Coordinates of C-alpha atoms and ligand atoms in Angstrom, one line a residue:
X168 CA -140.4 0.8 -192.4
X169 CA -141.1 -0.6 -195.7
X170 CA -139.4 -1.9 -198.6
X171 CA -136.6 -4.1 -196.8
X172 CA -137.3 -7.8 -197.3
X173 CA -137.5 -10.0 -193.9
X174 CA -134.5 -11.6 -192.4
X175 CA -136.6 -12.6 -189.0
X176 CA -139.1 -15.0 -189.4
X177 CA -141.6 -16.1 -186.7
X178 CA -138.3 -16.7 -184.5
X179 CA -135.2 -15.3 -185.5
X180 CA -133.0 -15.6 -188.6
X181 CA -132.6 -19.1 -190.0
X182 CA -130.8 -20.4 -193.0
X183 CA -128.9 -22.8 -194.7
X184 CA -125.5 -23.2 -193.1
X185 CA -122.9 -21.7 -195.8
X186 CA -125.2 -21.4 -198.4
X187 CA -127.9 -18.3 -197.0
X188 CA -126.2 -18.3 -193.6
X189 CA -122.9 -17.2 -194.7
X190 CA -120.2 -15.3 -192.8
X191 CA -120.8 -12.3 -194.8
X192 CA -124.3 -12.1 -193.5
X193 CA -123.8 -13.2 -189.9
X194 CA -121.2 -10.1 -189.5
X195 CA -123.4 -7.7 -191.1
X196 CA -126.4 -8.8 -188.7
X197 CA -124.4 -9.1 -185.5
X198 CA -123.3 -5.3 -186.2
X199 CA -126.8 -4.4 -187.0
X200 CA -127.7 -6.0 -183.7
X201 CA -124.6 -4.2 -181.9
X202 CA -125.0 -0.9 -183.3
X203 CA -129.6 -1.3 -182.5
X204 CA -128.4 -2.1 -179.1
X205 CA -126.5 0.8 -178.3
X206 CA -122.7 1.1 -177.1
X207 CA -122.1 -0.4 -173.9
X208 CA -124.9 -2.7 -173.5
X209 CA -124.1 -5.6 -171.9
X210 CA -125.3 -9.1 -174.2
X211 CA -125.5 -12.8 -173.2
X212 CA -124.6 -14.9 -175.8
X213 CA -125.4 -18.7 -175.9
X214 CA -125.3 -20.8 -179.0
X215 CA -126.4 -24.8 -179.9
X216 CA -124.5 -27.6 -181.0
X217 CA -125.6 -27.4 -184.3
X218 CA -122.8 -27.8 -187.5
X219 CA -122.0 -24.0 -188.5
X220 CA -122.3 -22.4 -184.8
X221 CA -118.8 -22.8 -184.2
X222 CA -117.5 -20.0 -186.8
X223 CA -121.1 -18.2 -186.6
X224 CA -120.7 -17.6 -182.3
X225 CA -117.1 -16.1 -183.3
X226 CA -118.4 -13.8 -185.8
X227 CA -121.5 -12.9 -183.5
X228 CA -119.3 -12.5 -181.0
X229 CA -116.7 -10.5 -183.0
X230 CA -119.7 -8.2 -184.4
X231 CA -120.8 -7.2 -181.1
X232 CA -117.6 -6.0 -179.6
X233 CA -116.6 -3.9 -182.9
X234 CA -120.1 -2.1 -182.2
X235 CA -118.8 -1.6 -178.4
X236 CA -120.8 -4.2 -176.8
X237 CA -119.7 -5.7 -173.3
X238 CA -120.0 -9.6 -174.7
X239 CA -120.7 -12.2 -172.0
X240 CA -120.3 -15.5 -173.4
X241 CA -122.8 -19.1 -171.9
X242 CA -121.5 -21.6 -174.4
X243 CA -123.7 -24.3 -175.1
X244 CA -127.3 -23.7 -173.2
X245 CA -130.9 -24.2 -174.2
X246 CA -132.7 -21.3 -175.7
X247 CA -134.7 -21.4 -172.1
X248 CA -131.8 -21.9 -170.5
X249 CA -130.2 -18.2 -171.5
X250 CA -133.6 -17.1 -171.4
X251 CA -134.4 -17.5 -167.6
X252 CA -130.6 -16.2 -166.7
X253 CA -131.2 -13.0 -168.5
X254 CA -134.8 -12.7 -166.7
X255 CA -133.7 -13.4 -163.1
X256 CA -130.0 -12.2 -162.6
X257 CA -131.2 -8.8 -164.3
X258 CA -128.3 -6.0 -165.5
X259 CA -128.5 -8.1 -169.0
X260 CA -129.6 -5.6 -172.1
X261 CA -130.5 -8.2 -174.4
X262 CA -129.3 -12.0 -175.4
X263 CA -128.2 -13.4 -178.6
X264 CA -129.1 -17.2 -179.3
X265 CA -127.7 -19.1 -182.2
X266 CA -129.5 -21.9 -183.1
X267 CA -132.5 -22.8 -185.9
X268 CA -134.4 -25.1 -183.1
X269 CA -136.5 -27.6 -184.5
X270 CA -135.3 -26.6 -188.4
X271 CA -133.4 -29.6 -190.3
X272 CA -129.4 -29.8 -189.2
X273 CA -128.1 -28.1 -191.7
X274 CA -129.7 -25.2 -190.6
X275 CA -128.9 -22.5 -188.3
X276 CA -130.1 -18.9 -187.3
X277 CA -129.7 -16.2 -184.6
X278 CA -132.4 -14.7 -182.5
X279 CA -132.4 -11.6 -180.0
X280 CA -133.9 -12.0 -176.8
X281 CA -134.7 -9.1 -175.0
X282 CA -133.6 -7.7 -171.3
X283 CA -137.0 -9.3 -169.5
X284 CA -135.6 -12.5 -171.4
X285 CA -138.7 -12.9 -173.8
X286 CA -137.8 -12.7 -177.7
X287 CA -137.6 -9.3 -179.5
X288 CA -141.2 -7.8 -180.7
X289 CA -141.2 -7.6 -184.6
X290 CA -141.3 -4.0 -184.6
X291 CA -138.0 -4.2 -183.0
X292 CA -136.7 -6.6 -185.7
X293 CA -137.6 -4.4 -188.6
X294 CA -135.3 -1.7 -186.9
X295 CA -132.3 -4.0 -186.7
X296 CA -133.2 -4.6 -190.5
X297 CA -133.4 -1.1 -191.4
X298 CA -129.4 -1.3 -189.7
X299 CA -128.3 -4.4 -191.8
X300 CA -129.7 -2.9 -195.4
X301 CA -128.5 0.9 -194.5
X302 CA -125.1 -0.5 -192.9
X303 CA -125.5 2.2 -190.5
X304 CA -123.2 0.1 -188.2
X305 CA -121.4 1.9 -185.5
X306 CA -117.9 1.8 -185.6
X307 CA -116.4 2.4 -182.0
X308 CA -113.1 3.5 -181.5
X309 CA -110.0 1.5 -180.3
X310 CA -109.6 2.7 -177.2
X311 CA -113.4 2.1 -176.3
X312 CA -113.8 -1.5 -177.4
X313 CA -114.0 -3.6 -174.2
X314 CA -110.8 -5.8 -173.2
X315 CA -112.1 -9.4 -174.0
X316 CA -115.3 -10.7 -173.6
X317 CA -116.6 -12.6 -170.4
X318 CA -117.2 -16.6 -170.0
X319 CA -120.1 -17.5 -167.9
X320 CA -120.0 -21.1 -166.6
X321 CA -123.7 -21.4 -164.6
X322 CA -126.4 -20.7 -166.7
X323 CA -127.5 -24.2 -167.3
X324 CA -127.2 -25.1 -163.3
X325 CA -129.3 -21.7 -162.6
X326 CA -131.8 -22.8 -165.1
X327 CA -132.3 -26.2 -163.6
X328 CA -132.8 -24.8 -160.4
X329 CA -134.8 -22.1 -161.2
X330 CA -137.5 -25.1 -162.7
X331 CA -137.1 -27.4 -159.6
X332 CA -138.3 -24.1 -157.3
X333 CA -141.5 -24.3 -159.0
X334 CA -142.8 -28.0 -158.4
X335 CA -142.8 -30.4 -154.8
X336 CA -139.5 -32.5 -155.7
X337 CA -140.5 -34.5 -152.8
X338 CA -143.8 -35.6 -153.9
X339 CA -142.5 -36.3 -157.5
X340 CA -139.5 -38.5 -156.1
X341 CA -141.8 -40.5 -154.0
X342 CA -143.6 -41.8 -157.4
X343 CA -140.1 -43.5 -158.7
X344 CA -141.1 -42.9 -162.4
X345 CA -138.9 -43.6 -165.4
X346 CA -138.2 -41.5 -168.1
X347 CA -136.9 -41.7 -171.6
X348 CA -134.8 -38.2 -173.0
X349 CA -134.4 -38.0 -176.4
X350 CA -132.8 -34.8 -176.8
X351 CA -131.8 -35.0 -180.2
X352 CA -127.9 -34.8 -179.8
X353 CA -128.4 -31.3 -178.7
X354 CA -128.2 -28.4 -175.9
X355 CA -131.2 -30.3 -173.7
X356 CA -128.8 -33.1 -173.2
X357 CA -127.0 -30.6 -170.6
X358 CA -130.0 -30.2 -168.4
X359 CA -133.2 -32.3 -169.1
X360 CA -131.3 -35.1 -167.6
X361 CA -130.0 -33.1 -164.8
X362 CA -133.5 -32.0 -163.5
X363 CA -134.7 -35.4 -163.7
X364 CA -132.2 -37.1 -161.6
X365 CA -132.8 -34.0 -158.7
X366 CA -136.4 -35.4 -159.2
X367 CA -135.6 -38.3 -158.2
X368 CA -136.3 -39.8 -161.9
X369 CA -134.5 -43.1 -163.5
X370 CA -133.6 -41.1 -166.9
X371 CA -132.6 -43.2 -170.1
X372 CA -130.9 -41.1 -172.3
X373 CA -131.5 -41.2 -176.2
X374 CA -129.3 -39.1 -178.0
X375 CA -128.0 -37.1 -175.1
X376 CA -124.6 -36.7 -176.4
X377 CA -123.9 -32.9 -178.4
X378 CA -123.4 -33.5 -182.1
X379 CA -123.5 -31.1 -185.5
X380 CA -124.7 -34.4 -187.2
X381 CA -127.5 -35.6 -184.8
X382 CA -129.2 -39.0 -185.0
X383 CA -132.1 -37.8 -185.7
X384 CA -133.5 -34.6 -187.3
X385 CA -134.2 -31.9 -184.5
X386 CA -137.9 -31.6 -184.7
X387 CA -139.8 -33.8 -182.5
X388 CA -142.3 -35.2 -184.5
X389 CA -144.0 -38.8 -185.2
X390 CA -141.7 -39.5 -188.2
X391 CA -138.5 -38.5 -186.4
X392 CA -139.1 -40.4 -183.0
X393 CA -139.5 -43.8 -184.1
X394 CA -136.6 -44.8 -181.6
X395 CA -137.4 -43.0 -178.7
X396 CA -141.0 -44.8 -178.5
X397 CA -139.2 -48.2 -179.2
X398 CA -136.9 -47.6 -175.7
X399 CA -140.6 -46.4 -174.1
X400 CA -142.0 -49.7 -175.3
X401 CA -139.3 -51.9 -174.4
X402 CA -138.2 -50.7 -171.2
X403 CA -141.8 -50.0 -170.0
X404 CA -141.0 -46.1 -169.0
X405 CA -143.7 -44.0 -167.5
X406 CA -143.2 -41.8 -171.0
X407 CA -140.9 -40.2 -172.9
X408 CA -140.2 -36.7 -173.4
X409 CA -138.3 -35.5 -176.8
X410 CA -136.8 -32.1 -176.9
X411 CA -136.1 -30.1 -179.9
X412 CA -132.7 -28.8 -181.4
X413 CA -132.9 -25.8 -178.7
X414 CA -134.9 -27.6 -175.8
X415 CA -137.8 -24.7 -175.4
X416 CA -140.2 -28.0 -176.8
X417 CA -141.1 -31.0 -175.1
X418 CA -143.1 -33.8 -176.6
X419 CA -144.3 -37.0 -175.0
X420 CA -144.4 -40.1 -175.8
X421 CA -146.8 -42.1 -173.3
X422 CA -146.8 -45.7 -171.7
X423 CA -148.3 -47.3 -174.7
X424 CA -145.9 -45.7 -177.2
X425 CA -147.9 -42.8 -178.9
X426 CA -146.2 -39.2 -179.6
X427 CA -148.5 -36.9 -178.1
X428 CA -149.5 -33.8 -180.3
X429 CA -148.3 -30.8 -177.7
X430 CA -151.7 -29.0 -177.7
X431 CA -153.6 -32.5 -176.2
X432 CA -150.2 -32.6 -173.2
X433 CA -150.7 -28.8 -172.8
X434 CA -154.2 -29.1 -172.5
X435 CA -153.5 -31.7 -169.0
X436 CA -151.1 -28.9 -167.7
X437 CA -153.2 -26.4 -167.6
X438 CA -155.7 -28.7 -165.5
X439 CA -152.9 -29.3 -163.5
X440 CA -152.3 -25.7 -163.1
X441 CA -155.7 -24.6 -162.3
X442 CA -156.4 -27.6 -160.2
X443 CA -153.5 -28.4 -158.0
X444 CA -151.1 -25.1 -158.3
X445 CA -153.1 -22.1 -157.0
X446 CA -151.9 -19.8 -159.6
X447 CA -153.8 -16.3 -159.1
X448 CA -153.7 -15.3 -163.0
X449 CA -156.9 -15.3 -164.7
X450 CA -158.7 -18.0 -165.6
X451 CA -157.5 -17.9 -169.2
X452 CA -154.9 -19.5 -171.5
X453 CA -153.4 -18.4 -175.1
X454 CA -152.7 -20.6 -177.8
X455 CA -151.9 -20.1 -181.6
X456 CA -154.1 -21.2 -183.9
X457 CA -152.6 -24.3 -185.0
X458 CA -154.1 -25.7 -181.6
X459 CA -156.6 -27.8 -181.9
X460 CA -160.1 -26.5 -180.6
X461 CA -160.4 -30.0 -178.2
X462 CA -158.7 -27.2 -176.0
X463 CA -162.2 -25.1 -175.5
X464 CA -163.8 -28.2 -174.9
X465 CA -162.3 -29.1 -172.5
X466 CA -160.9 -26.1 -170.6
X467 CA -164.5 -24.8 -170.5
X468 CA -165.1 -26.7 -167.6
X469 CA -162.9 -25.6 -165.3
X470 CA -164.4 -22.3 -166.4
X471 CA -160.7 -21.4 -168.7
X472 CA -161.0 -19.1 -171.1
X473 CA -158.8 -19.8 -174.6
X474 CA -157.2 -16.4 -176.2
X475 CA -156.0 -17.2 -180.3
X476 CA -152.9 -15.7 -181.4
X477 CA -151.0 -16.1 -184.6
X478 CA -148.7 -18.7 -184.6
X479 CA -145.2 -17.5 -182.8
X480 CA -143.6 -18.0 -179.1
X481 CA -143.5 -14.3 -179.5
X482 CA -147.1 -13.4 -180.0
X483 CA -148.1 -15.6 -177.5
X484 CA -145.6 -14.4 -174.6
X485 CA -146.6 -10.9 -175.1
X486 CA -150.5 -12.0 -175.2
X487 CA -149.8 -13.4 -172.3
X488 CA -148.5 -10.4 -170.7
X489 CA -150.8 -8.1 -171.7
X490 CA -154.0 -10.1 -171.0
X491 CA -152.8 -12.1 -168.0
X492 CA -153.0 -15.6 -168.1
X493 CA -152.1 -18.6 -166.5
X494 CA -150.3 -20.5 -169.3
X495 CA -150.0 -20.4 -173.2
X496 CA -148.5 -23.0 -175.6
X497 CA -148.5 -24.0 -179.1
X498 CA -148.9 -27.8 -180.4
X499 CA -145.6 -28.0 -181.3
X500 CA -144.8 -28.7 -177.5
X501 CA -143.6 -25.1 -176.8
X502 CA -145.2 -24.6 -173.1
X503 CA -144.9 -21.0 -171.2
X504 CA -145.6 -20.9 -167.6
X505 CA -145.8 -17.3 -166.3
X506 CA -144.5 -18.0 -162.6
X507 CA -140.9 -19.3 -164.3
X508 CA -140.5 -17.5 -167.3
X509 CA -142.6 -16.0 -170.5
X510 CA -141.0 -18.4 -173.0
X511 CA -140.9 -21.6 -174.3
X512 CA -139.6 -24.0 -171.9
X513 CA -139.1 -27.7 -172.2
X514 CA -138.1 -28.5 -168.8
X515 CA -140.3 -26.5 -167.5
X516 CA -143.3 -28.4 -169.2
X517 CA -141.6 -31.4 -168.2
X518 CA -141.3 -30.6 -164.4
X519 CA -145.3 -30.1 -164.5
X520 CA -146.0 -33.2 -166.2
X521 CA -144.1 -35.0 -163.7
X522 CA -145.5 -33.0 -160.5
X523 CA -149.3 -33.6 -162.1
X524 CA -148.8 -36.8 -162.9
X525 CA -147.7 -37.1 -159.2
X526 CA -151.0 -36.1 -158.0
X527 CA -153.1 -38.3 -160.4
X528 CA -151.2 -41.4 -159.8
X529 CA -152.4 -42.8 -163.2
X530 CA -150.5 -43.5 -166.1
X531 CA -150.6 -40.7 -169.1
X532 CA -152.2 -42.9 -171.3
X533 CA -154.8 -42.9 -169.5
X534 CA -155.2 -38.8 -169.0
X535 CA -154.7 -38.6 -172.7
X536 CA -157.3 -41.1 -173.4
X537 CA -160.2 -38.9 -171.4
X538 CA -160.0 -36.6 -173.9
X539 CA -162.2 -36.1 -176.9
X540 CA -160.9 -38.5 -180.0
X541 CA -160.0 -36.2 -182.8
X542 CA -157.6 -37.4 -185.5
X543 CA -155.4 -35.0 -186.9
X544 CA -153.2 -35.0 -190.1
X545 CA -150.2 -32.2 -190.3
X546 CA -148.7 -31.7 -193.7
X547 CA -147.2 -29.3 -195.8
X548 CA -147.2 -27.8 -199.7
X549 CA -144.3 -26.5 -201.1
X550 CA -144.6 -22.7 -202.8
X551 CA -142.8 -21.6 -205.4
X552 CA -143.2 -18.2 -204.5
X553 CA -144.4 -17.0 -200.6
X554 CA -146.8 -14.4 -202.3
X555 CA -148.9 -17.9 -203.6
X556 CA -150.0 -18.5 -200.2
X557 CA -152.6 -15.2 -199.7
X558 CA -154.2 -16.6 -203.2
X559 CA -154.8 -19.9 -201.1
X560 CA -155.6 -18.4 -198.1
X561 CA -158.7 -16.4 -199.4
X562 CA -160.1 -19.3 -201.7
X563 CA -159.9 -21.9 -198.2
X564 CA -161.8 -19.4 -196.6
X565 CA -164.5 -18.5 -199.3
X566 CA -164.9 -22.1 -200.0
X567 CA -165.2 -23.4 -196.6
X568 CA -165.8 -20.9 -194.2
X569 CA -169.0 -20.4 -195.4
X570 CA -171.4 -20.3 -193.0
X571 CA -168.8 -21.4 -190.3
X572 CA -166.7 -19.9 -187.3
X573 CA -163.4 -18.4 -189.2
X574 CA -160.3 -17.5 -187.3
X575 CA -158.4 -15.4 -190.1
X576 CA -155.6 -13.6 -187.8
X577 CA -152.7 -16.0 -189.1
X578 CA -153.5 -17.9 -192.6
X579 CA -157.2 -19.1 -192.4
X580 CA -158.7 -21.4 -189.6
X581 CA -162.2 -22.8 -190.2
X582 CA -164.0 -24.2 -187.1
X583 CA -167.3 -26.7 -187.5
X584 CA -169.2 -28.4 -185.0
X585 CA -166.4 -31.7 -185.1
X586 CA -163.8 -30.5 -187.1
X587 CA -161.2 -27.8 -188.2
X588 CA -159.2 -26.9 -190.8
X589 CA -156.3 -24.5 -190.8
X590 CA -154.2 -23.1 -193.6
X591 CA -151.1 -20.9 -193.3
X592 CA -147.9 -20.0 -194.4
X593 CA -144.9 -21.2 -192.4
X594 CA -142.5 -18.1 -191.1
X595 CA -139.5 -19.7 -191.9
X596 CA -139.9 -21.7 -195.4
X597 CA -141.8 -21.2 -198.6
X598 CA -144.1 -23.6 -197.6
X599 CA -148.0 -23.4 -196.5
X600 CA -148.9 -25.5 -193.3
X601 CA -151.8 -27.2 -193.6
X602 CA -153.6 -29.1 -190.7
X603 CA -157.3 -30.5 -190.3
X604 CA -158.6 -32.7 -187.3
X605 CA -161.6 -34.4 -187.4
X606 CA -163.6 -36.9 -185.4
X607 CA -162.0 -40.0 -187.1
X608 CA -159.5 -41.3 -189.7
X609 CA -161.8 -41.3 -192.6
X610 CA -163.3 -38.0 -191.9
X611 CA -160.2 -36.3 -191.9
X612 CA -158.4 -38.2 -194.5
X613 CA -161.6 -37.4 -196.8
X614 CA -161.6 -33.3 -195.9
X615 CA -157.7 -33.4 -195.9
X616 CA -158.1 -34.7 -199.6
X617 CA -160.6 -31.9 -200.5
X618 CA -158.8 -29.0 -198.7
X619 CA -155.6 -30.2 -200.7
X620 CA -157.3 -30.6 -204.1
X621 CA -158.5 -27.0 -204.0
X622 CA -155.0 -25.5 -202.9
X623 CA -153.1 -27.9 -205.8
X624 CA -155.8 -26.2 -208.3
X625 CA -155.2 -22.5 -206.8
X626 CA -151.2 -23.3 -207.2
X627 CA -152.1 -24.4 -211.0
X628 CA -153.4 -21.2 -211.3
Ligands
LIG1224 MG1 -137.0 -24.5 -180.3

């Protein structure tokens, strides 16, 4: 099924609110996702408070129902959220998220989430695709299109107590921790803070009220979270968690102030996991490749096994499935745990952290200080054109893979004996990622410098 260009990146379709994300194309991909799904199928919708969603839910909703689907509406939920209602009450076909997660405001996107809850497979994207480009839309009928579509109310209460079943609320009450939220004036607002309080948790809210202009940009990272570890500092919290636009991340800030990357918090869950919650999947964990390879280290001895993926929830959720394992996660702060659900899930994640640090009874900063010291620097280069980046790829790789481990399944990864580099392009903007950890400042700043002074003289052709 060649020759149509993308619309899904790694998670969905995302674009610039009225200017690529227009109505036009939001009511030609809602009937390409009505007409793929077949007439009668029954879809849970759920959308974000992002700027844009309002007209785009009534166009996906709209869409749907001309192509004869039976439209069941959530409202404003976390991606998770819709996720874990579609996996455990069952008779959904599929669900239909609206929201660009972690992507700046004016953003959005849609994604399709199939009936076991996990996101569509690819393959299954480049059929919807082949729909939008043909417009072999199905046009139902008058007297078959359904009466009105149906409001559900509980989706975020379900979700909340489908996380709770899964740690001991009593032990983690007894502890009397505090919290910070920041959930970016978004959909996590509506439940992060819930589950804490039936934890037993003092919550401080940080941006916990729904906004299309947030007060901060929706990706929790260092740069954007410069308040939330101010209110950890000054109010002496246990930690902080920040949530992105859609709540499937969680990041944490601990006692002394320092975001957390998510690969170093997952890397204490799945200790937690192995140790404490007698979880019969295999010993083994998958990951993307923009983890850092601490995780080996350090999973090795408690005899864990890493699986790499390319970098995408997706990938990783059906890796998970099809090799069995007992957790996956990406450094971004996206954390699956199989016995809740196979996606994302920031509450989730946040549940465990509580409930291990529970059993440790010692302050995060401490956990995160027993691991090995790396020091990682994330940044990006803009392309002009997406088709520079396999030029890049193959010169990283030639120049310093040489003689060293090489992970090539997404971009290029180099491993050596104290650091790593990896270089790919991002699914969602013409832009290659670029990420190298090392065992100190210098060292990294010094191949950081090197790695980026071959890709600017590759771009220079
Ligand atoms: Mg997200």
């Amino acid at each position: 099924m060649k020759g149509y260009p993308r619309l899904f990146g790694t998670d969905g379709v995302r674009g610039v609110v009225n200017e690529w994300l227009i109505p036009e194309r939001v009511l030609r991909l809602s009937l390409a996702i009505g007409t793929y799904l077949g007439e009668g199928s029954r879809v849970l919708v759920g959308r974000d408070a992002r700027a844009g969603n309002s007209f785009i839910t009534n166009i996906v909703i709209g869409g749907l129902v001309a192509t004869g689907i039976k439209v069941y509406y959530a409202g404003y939920v976390p991606t998770p959220a819709l996720q874990y209602y579609i996996k455990s009450l069952g008779g959904f076909d599929a669900g239909v998220m609206i929201t660009a997660s972690h992507n700046p405001p004016e953003y959005s996107g849609i994604k399709v989430i199939a009936s076991d809850g996990v996101e569509l497979p690819h393959e299954e994207e480049r059929v919807i695709e082949k729909i939008y480009y043909e417009e072999s839309f199905r046009r139902v009928p008058w007297s078959k299109l359904s009466k009105d579509y149906e409001v559900v109310t509980d989706v975020n209460e379900h979700y909340v107590d489908g996380v709770l079943q899964h740690v001991d609320r009593d032990r983690i009450a007894s502890k009397g921790f505090k919290v910070v939220v920041d959930a970016a004036n978004n959909v996590a607002s509506l439940t992060t803070p819930r589950l804490l309080k039936k934890l037993g948790v003092k919550v401080v809210g940080l941006n916990t009220e729904l906004s299309p202009v947030p007060n901060r940009y929706p990706e929790p990272v260092p740069e954007n979270l410069a308040d939330a570890v101010e209110v950890v500092k000054s109010l002496g919290a246990d930690f902080g968690v920040a949530h992105d636009g859609d709540g499937d991340r969680a990041i944490y800030i601990d006692d002394l102030g320092r975001v957390i990357s998510g690969d170093r918090t997952a890397v204490l869950l799945c200790k937690h996991i192995v140790s404490n919650k007698n979880v019969k999947a295999p010993k083994r964990v998958v990951t993307a490749v923009s983890s850092s390879t601490i995780i080996e280290d350090v999973l090795r001895e408690y005899g864990v096994e890493v699986v790499w993926t390319k970098v995408g929830s997706i990938t990783i959720a059906r890796t998970m499935m099809r090799v069995g394992a007992l957790a996956g996660f990406e450094e971004n702060g996206g954390f699956m745990y199989p016995p809740h659900q196979y996606v994302r899930d920031g509450a989730m994640s946040l549940a465990l952290m509580l409930e291990f640090l529970s059993y440790e009874g010692r302050k995060l900063s401490e956990l995160i200080n027993e691991l090995p010291r790396r020091y990682i620097i994330k940044t990006k280069v803009p392309l002009r054109r997406r088709e520079e980046a396999t030029k890049v790829i193959e010169e990283v790789k030639k120049v310093f893979g040489a003689g060293k481990r090489v992970i090539d399944i997404d971009g290029v990864k180099v491993i050596g004996k104290d650091f790593w580099v990896l270089v790919r392009p991002s699914g969602t903007e013409p832009i290659l990622r670029v990420f190298v950890e090392a065992s100190d400042e210098e060292s990294t700043k010094k191949l950081l410098n090197e790695v980026l002074t071959l890709i600017k003289g590759v771009l220079s052709g």
